[in-house]
Short mmCIF file of C-alpha atoms in Angstrom, two decimals:
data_model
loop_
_atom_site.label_atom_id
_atom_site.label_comp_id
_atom_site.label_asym_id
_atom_site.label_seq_id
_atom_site.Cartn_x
_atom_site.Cartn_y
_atom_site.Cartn_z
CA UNK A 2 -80.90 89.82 -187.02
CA UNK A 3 -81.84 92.93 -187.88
CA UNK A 4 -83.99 94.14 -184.84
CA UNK A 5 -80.65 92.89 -182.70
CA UNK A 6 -79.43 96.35 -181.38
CA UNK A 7 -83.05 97.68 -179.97
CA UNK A 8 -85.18 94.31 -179.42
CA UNK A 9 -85.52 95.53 -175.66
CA UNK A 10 -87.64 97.99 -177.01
CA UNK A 11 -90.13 95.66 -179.36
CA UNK A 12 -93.65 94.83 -178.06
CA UNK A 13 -94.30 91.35 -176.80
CA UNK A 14 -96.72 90.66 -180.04
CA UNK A 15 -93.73 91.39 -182.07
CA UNK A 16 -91.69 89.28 -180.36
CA UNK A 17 -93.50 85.94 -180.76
CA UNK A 18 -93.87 86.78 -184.18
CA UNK A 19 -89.86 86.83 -184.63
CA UNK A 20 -89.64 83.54 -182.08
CA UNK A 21 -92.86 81.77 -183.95
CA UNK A 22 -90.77 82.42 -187.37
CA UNK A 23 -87.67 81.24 -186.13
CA UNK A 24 -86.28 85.04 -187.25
CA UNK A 25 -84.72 85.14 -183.40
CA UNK A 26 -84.55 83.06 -180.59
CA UNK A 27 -85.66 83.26 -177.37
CA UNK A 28 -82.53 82.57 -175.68
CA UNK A 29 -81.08 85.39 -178.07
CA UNK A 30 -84.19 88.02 -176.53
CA UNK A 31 -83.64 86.88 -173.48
CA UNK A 32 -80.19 86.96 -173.10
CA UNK A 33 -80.16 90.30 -174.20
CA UNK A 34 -82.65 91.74 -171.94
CA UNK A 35 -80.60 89.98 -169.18
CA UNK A 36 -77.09 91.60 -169.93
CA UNK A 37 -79.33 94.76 -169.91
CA UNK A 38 -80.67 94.95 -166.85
CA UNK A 39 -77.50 93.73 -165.32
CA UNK A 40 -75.87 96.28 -166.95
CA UNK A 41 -78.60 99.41 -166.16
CA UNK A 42 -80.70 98.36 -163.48
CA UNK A 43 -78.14 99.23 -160.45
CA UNK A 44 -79.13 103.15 -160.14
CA UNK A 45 -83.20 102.22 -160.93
CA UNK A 46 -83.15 98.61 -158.83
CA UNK A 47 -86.48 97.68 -160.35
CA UNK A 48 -85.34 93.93 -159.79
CA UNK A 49 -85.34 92.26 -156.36
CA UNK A 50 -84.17 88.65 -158.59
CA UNK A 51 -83.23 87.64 -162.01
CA UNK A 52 -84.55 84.02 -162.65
CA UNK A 53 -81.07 83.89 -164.96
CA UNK A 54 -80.01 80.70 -165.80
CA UNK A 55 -83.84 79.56 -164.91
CA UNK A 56 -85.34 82.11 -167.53
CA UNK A 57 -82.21 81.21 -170.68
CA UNK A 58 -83.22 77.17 -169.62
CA UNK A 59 -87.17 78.01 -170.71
CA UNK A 60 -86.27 80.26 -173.39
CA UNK A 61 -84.18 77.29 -174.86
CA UNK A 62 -87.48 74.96 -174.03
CA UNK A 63 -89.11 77.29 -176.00
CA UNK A 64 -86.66 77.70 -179.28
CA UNK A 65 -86.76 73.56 -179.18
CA UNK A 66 -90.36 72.93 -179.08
CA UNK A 67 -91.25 75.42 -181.99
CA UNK A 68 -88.59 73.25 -183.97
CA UNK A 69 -89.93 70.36 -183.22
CA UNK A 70 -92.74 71.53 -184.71
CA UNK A 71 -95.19 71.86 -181.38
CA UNK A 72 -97.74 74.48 -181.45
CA UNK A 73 -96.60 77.72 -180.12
CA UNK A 74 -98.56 79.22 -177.02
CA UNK A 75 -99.94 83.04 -177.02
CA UNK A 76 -96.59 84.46 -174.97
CA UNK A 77 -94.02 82.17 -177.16
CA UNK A 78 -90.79 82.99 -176.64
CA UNK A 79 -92.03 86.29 -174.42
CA UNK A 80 -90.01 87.36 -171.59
CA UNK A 81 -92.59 88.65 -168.51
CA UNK A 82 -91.44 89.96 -165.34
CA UNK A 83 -93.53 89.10 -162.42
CA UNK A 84 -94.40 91.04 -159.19
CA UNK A 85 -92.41 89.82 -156.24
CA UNK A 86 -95.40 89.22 -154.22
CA UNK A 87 -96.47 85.83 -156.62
CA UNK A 88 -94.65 82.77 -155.98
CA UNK A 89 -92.61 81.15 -158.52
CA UNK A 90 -91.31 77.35 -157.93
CA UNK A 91 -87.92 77.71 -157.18
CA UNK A 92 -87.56 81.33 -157.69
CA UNK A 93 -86.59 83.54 -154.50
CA UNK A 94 -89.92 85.32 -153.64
CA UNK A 95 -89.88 87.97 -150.52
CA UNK A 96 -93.09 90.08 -150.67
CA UNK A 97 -90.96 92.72 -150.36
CA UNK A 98 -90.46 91.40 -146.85
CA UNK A 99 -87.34 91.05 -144.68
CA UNK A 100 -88.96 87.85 -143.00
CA UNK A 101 -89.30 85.96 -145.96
CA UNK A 102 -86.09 87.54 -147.54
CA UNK A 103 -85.03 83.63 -148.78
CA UNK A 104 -88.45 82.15 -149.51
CA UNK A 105 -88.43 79.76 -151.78
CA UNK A 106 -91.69 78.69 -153.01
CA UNK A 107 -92.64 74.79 -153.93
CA UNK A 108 -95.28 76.28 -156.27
CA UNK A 109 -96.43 79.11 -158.74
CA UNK A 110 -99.30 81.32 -158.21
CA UNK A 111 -102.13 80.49 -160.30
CA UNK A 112 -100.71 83.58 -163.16
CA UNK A 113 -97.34 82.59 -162.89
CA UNK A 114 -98.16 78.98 -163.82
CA UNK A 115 -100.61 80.23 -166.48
CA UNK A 116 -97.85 82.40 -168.04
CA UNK A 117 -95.47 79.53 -168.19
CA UNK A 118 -98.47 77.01 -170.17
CA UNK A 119 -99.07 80.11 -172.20
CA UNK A 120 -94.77 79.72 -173.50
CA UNK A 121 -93.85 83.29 -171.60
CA UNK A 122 -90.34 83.10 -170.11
CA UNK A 123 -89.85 84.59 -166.43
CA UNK A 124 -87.34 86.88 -166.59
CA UNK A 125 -87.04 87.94 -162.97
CA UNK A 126 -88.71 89.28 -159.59
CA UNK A 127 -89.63 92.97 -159.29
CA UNK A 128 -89.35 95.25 -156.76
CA UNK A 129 -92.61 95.72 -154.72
CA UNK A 130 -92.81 97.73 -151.10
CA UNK A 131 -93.63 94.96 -147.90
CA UNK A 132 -96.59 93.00 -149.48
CA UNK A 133 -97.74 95.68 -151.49
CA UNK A 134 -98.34 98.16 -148.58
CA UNK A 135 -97.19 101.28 -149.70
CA UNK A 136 -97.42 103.89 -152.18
CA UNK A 137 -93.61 103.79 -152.85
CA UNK A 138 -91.46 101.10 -154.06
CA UNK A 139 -89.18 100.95 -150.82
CA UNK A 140 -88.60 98.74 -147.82
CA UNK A 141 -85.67 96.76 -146.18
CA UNK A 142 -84.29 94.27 -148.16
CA UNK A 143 -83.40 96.47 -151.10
CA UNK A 144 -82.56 100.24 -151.84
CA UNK A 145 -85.52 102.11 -153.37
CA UNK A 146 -87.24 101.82 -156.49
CA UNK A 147 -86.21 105.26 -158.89
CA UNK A 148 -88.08 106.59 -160.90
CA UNK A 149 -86.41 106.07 -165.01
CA UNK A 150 -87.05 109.60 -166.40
CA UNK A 151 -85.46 111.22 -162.68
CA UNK A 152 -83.91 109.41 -160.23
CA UNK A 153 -84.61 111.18 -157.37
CA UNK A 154 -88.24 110.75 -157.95
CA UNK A 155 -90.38 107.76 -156.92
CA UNK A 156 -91.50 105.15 -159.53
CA UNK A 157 -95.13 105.49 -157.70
CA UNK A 158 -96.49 102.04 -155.74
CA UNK A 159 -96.70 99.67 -155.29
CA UNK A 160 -96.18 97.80 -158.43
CA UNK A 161 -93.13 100.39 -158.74
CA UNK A 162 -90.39 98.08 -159.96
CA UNK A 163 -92.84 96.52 -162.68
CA UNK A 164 -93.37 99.84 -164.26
CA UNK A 165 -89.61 100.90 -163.81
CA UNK A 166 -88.66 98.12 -165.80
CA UNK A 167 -91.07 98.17 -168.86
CA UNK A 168 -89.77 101.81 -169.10
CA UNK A 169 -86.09 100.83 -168.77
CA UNK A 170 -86.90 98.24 -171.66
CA UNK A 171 -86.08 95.44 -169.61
CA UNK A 172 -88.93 93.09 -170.90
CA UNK A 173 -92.22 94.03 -173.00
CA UNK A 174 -94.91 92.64 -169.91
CA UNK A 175 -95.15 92.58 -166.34
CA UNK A 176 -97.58 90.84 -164.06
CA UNK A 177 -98.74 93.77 -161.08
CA UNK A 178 -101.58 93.89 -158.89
CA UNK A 179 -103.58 96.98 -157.61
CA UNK A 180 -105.83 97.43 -154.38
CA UNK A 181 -106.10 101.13 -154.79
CA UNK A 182 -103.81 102.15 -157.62
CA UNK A 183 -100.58 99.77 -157.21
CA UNK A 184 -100.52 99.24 -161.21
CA UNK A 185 -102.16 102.59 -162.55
CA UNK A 186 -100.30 104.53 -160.24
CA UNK A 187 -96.66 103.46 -161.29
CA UNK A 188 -98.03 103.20 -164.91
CA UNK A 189 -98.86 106.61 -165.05
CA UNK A 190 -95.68 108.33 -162.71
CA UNK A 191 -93.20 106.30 -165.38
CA UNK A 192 -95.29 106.63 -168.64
CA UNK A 193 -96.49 103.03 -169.15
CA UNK A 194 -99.54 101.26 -169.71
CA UNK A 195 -101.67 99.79 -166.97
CA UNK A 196 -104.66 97.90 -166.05
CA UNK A 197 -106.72 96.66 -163.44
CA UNK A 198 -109.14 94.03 -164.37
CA UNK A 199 -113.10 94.19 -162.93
CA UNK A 200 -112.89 92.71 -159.24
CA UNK A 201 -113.17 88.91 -159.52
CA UNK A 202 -111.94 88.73 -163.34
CA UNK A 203 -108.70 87.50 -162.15
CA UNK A 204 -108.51 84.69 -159.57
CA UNK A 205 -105.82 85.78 -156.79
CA UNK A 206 -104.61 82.33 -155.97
CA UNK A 207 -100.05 81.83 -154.91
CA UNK A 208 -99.68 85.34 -153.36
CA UNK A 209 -98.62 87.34 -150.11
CA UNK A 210 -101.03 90.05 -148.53
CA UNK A 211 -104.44 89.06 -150.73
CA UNK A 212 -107.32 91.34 -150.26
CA UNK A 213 -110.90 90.17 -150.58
CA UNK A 214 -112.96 92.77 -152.15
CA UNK A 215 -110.25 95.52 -153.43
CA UNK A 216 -107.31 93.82 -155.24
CA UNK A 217 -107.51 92.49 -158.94
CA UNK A 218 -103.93 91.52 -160.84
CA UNK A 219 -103.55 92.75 -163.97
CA UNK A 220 -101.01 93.21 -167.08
CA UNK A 221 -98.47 96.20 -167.63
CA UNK A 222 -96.62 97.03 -170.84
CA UNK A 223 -95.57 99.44 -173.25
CA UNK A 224 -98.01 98.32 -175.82
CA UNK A 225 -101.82 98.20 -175.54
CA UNK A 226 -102.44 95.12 -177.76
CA UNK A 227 -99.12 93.43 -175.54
CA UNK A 228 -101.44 93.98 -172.31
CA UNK A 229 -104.87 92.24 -174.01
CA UNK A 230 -102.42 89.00 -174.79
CA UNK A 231 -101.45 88.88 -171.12
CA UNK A 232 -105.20 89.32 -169.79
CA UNK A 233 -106.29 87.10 -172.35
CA UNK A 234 -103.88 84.70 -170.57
CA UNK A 235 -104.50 85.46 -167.09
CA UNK A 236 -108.71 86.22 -167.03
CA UNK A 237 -110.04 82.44 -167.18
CA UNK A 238 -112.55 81.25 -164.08
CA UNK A 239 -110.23 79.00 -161.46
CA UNK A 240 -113.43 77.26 -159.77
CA UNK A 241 -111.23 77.33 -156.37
CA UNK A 242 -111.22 80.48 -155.78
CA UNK A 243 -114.84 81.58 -154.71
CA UNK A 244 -114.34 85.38 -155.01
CA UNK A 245 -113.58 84.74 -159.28
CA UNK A 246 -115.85 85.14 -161.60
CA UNK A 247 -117.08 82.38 -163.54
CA UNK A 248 -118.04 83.27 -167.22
CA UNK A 249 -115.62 82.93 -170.19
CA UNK A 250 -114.14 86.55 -170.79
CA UNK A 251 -114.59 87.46 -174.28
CA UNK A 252 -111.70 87.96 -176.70
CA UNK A 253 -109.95 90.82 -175.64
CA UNK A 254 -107.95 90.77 -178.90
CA UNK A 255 -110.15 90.37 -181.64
CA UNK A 256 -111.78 93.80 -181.31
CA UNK A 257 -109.33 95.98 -180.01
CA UNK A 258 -109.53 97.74 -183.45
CA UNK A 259 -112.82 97.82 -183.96
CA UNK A 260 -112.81 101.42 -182.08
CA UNK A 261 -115.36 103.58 -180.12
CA UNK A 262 -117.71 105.28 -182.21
CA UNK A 263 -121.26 106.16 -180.67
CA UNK A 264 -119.77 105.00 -177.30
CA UNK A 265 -120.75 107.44 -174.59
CA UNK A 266 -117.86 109.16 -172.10
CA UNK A 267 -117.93 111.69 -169.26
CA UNK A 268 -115.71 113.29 -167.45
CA UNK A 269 -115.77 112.30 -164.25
CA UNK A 270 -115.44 115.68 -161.57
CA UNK A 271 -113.71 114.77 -158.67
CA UNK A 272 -113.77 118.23 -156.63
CA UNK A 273 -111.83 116.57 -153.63
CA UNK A 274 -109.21 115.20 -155.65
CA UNK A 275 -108.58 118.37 -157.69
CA UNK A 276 -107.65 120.46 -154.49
CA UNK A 277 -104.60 118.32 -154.27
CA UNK A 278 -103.49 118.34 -157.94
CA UNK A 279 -101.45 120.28 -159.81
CA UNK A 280 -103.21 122.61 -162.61
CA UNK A 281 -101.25 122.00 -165.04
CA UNK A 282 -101.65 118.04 -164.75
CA UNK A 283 -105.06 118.84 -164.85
CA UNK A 284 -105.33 120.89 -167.98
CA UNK A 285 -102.97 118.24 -170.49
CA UNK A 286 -105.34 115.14 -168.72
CA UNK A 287 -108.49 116.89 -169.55
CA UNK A 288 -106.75 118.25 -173.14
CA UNK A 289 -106.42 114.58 -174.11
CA UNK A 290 -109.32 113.36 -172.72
CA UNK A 291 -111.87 116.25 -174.58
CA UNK A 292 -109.85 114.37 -177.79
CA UNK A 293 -112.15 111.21 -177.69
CA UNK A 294 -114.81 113.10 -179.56
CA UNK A 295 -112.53 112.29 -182.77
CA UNK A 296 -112.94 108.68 -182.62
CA UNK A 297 -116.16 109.22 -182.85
CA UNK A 298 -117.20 108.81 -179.35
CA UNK A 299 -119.93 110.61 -177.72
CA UNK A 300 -118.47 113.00 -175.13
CA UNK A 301 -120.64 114.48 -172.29
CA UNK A 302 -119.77 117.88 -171.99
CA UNK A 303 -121.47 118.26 -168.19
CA UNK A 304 -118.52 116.41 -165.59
CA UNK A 305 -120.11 113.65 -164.11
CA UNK A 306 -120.02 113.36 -160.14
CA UNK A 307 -119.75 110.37 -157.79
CA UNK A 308 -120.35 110.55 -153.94
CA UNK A 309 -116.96 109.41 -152.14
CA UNK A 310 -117.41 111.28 -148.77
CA UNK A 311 -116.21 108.44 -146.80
CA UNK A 312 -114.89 105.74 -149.17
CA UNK A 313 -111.47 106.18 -148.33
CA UNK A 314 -112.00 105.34 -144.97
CA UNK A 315 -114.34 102.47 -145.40
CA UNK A 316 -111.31 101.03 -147.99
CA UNK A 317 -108.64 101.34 -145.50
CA UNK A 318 -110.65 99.23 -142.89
CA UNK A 319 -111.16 96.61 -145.56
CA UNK A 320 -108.28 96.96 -147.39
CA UNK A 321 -105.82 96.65 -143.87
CA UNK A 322 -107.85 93.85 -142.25
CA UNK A 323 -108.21 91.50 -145.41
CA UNK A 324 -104.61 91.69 -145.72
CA UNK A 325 -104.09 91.30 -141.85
CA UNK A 326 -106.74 88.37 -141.58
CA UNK A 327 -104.72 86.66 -144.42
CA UNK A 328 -100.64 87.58 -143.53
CA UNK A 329 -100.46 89.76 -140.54
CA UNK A 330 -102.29 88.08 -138.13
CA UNK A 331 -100.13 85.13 -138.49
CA UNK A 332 -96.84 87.01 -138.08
CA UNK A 333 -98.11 89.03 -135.25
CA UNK A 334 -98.04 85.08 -133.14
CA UNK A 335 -94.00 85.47 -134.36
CA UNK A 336 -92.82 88.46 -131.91
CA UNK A 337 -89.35 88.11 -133.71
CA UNK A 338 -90.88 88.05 -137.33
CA UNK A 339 -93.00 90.48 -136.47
CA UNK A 340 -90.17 93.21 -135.25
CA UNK A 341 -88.80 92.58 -138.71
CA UNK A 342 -91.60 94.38 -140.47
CA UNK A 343 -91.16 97.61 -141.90
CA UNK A 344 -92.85 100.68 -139.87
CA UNK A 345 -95.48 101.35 -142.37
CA UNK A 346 -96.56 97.17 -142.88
CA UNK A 347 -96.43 97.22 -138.77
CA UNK A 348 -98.57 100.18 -138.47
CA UNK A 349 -101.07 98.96 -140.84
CA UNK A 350 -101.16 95.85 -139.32
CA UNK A 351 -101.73 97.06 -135.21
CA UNK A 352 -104.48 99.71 -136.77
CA UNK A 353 -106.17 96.83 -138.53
CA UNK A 354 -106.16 94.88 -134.81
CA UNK A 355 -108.60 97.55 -133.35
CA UNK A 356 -111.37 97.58 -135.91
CA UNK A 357 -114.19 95.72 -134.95
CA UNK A 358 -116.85 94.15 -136.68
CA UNK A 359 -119.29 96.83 -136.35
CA UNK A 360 -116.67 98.85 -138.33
CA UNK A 361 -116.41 95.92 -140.44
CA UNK A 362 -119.59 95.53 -141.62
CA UNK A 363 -119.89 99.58 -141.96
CA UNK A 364 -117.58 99.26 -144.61
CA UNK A 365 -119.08 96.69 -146.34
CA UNK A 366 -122.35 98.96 -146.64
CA UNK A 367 -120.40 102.32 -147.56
CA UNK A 368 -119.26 99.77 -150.26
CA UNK A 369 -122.71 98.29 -151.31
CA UNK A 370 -123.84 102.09 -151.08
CA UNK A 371 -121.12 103.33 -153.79
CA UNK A 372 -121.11 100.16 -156.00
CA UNK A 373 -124.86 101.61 -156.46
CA UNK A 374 -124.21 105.25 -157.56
CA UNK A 375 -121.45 104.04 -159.88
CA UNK A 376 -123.93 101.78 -161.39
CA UNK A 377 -126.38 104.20 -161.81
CA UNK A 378 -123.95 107.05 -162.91
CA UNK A 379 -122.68 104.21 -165.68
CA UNK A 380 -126.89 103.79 -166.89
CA UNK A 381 -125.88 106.82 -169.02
CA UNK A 382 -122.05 106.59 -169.77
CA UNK A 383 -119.96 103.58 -171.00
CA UNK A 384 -117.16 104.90 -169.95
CA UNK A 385 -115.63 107.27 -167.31
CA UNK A 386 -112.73 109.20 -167.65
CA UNK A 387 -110.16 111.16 -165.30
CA UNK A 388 -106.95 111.43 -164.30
CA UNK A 389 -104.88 108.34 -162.91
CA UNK A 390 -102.94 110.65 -160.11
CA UNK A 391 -103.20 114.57 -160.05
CA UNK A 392 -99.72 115.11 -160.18
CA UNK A 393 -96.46 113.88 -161.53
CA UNK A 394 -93.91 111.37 -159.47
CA UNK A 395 -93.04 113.43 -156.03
CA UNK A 396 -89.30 113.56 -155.02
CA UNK A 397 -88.57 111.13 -152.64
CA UNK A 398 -88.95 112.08 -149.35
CA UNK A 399 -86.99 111.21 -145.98
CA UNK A 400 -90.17 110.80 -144.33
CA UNK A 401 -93.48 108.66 -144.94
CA UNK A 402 -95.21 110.51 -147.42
CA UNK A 403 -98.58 110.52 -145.88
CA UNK A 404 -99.47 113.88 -146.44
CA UNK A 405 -99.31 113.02 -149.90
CA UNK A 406 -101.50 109.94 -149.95
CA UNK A 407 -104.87 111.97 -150.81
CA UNK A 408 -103.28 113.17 -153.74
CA UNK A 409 -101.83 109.80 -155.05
CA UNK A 410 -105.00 107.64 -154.57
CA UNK A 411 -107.84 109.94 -154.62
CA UNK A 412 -108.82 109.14 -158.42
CA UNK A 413 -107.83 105.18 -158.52
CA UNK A 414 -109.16 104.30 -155.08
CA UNK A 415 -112.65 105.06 -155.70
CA UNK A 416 -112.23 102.70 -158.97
CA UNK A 417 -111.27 99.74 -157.09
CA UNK A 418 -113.87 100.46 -154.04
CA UNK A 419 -116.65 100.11 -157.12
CA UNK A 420 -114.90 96.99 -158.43
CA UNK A 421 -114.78 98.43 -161.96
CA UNK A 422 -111.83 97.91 -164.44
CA UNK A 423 -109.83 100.65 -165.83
CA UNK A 424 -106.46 101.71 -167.16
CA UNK A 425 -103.82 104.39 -166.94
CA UNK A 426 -102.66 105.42 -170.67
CA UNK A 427 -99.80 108.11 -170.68
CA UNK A 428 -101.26 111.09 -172.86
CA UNK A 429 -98.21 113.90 -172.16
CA UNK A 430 -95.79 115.64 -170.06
CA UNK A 431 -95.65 118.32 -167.30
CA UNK A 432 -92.00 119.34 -166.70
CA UNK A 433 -90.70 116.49 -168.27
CA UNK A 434 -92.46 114.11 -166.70
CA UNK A 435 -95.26 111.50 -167.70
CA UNK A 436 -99.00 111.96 -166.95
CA UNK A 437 -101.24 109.43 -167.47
CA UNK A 438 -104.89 109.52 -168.04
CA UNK A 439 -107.90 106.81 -166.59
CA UNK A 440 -110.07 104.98 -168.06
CA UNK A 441 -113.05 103.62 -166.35
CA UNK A 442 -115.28 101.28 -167.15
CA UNK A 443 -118.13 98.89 -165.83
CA UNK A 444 -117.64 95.63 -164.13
CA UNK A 445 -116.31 93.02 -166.53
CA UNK A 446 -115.78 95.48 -169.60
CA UNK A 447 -112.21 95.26 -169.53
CA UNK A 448 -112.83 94.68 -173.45
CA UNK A 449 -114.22 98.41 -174.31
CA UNK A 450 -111.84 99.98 -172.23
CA UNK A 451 -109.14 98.33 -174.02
CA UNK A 452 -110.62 99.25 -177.45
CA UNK A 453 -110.71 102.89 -176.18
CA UNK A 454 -106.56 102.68 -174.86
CA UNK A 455 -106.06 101.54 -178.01
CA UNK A 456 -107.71 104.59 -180.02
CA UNK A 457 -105.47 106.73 -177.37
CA UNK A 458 -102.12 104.67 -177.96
CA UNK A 459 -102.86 105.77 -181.81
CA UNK A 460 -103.39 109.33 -181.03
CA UNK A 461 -100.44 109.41 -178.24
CA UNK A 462 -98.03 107.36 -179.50
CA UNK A 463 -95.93 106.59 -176.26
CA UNK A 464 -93.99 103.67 -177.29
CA UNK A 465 -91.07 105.30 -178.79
CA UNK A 466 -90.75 107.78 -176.00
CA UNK A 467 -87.83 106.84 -173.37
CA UNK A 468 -86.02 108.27 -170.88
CA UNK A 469 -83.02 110.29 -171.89
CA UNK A 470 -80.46 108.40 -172.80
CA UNK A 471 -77.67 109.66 -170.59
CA UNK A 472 -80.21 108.15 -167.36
CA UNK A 473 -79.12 104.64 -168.90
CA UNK A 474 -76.40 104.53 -167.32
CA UNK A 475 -75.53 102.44 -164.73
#
């Protein structure tokens, strides 16, 4: 086979293509990526559980249904790792969370069940912080996420292990979610690429800590068109769920070469965020973004500016009670479970107790209010563009990190807040580390801001760039 000694590093597309010819099997691509990460992942611990013998049994189902002749689904043959806060039947699924440590769900979420019609294989579980609550990839029931180009940095949060993996090449996809930059934020720290769908686009049904207005899942890979498959896969109406949206999403594949000319772009100016950036983050983000002009977009030379005084405050009352009203308020009747809970999950939790519905309802209006200006700021400009985080991956800390937080989240918060879609593309280095830069556009245009990744991925071509190869080592 003649891709046999680097197929961990192939794109998902490329993949099927090999498993739909019957060039390589899917057992063969997924035992390989399995003797990989058990032979690598110890010093990154991206993985909280391998599926194993589960994920070699539906690779095999695979292999023997396209030769019997059956029709081949979009992910064929395509190993995806999955987020450990979506269940998977009979796959160990924690949240990240001591207390549910040896969950075993009866049932998939509604994206792990549409992965498996779609013929992807689930590799494994990946490391995720106590239902998603933090900006690092740490908690109790495993040692810390690391980031793959320097170990003693974070891999970001909080769909940390996700992005870890991808840029350990131990699978081509992964399934994260994002509330205020848990996919774009990792994406961006390890040099992958990211996206959060519009709000609604995905239904959230088969998950711990779900969030109401703020979270959307979304697809991670190394490989732009690899991501549009997955979202293709995941962004159908699920009538159930009363917060998804209900039109047919357009075919995210079948013009993601069709470029960007004549579309319009700003840059957006976020004064706040800057002052806790680093320069030189800022000055290769902006470089590559001033580059769109060559694919014959239409770039706004006057920065664009968006009214956030406030937002982050009216998305932490939202963002902590939706997750308490639909996890935390149960384990608080538990006084055992609830001791169990990591300091930053319990502290979230007890603030989210004391906010009352006047502050509620507040927040919903500072919402309404911003979803406004960001509709009114995108009357002129198709897109948006900025940085994903304003610096690279911060050393891990001994203590919470919260002095950090403005600088992690002050550019993807705001995005989520809106309910736009957007995506982290990496577009250089600062000191040897990844940057990414964000793409932002309107509600339910997941499609142009793919087109425009793609024009990016052409002019940064980040595929082939890894980690050094003395890091894989376990």
């Amino acid at each position: 086979m003649t891709y046999a000694e680097d197929i961990h590093w192939l794109p998902a597309w490329r993949l099927r293509e090999l498993v739909v010819s019957r060039k390589v099997s899917a057992e063969e691509i997924t035992g390989r990526l399995l003797e990989r990460i058990g032979r690598l992942d110890k010093g990154i611990n991206a993985f909280l559980t391998l599926a194993g013998e589960g994920a070699m049994a539906e690779a095999r189902a695979t292999d023997q249904a396209i030769a019997e002749g059956q029709t081949p689904g979009p992910l064929a043959g395509v190993p995806v790792t999955i987020k450990d806060q979506f269940f998977t039947k009979g796959l160990r699924t924690t949240g990240g969370s001591k207390i549910f440590e040896n969950h075993i769900p009866l049932e998939d979420s509604v994206h792990v069940a549409r992965i498996r019609a779609a013929g992807g294989v689930i590799l494994g579980k990946t490391h995720t912080p106590e239902f998603g609550m933090y900006w690092r990839t740490v908690g109790l029931i495993s040692d810390e996420c690391r980031n793959p180009w320097e170990r003693q940095r974070t891999a970001g949060g909080s769909s940390g292990g996700a992005a870890a993996a991808l840029t350990m090449g131990f699978g081509p996809l992964a399934l994260g979610s994002d509330s205020g930059g848990s996919i774009r934020l990792p994406s961006a720290q390890c040099g992958i690429f990211g996206m959060l769908p519009s709000s609604g686009r995905v239904p959230q049904h088969g998950g711990f800590g779900s969030r109401m207005f703020l979270s959307s899942i979304g697809p991670m890979a190394r490989d732009v068109r690899d991501a549009a498959m997955l979202l293709q896969v995941l962004a159908v109406p699920m009538p159930q769920d009363p917060f998804c949206r209900t039109d047919t999403p357009p075919d995210y594949l079948s013009g993601l070469e069709s470029g960007i000319e004549g579309v319009s772009v700003a840059w957006w100016d976020n004064t706040v965020a800057e002052s806790f950036s680093s320069p030189e983050v800022l000055r290769v983000v902006r470089s590559a973004a001033e580059k769109i002009g060559a694919f014959g977009a239409k770039f706004d030379r006057q920065p664009l500016r968006l009214d956030t005084d406030g937002i982050d405050e009216a998305w932490r009352v939202l963002d902590f009670v939706d997750c308490r009203a639909s996890l935390g308020e149960e384990l608080e009747r538990d006084p055992i479970r609830f001791a169990q809970l990591t300091p930053y999950a319990k502290t979230r939790f007890e603030w989210a107790a004391g906010i009352s519905g006047t502050e509620y309802s507040r927040a919903i209006l500072r919402r309404a209010r911003f979803v406004r200006s960001v509709n009114e700021a995108f009357g002129d400009h198709d897109l948006l563009l900025a940085p994903t985080i304003g610096i690279t991956a911060p050393v891990i800390e001994t203590d919470n990190m919260t002095k950090r937080i403005p600088a992690l989240v002050s550019y993807t918060l705001p995005v989520n807040f809106a309910g736009c879609c957007a995506a982290s593309v990496p577009c250089g280095f600062v000191d040897g580390l990844p940057v990414g830069l964000q793409i932002i556009g309107r509600p339910n245009d997941e499609a142009l801001v793919l087109r425009a990744a793609r024009q990016f991925e052409l002019a940064f071509p980040w595929q082939d760039l890894h980690p050094p190869e003395h890091l894989e080592v376990a």
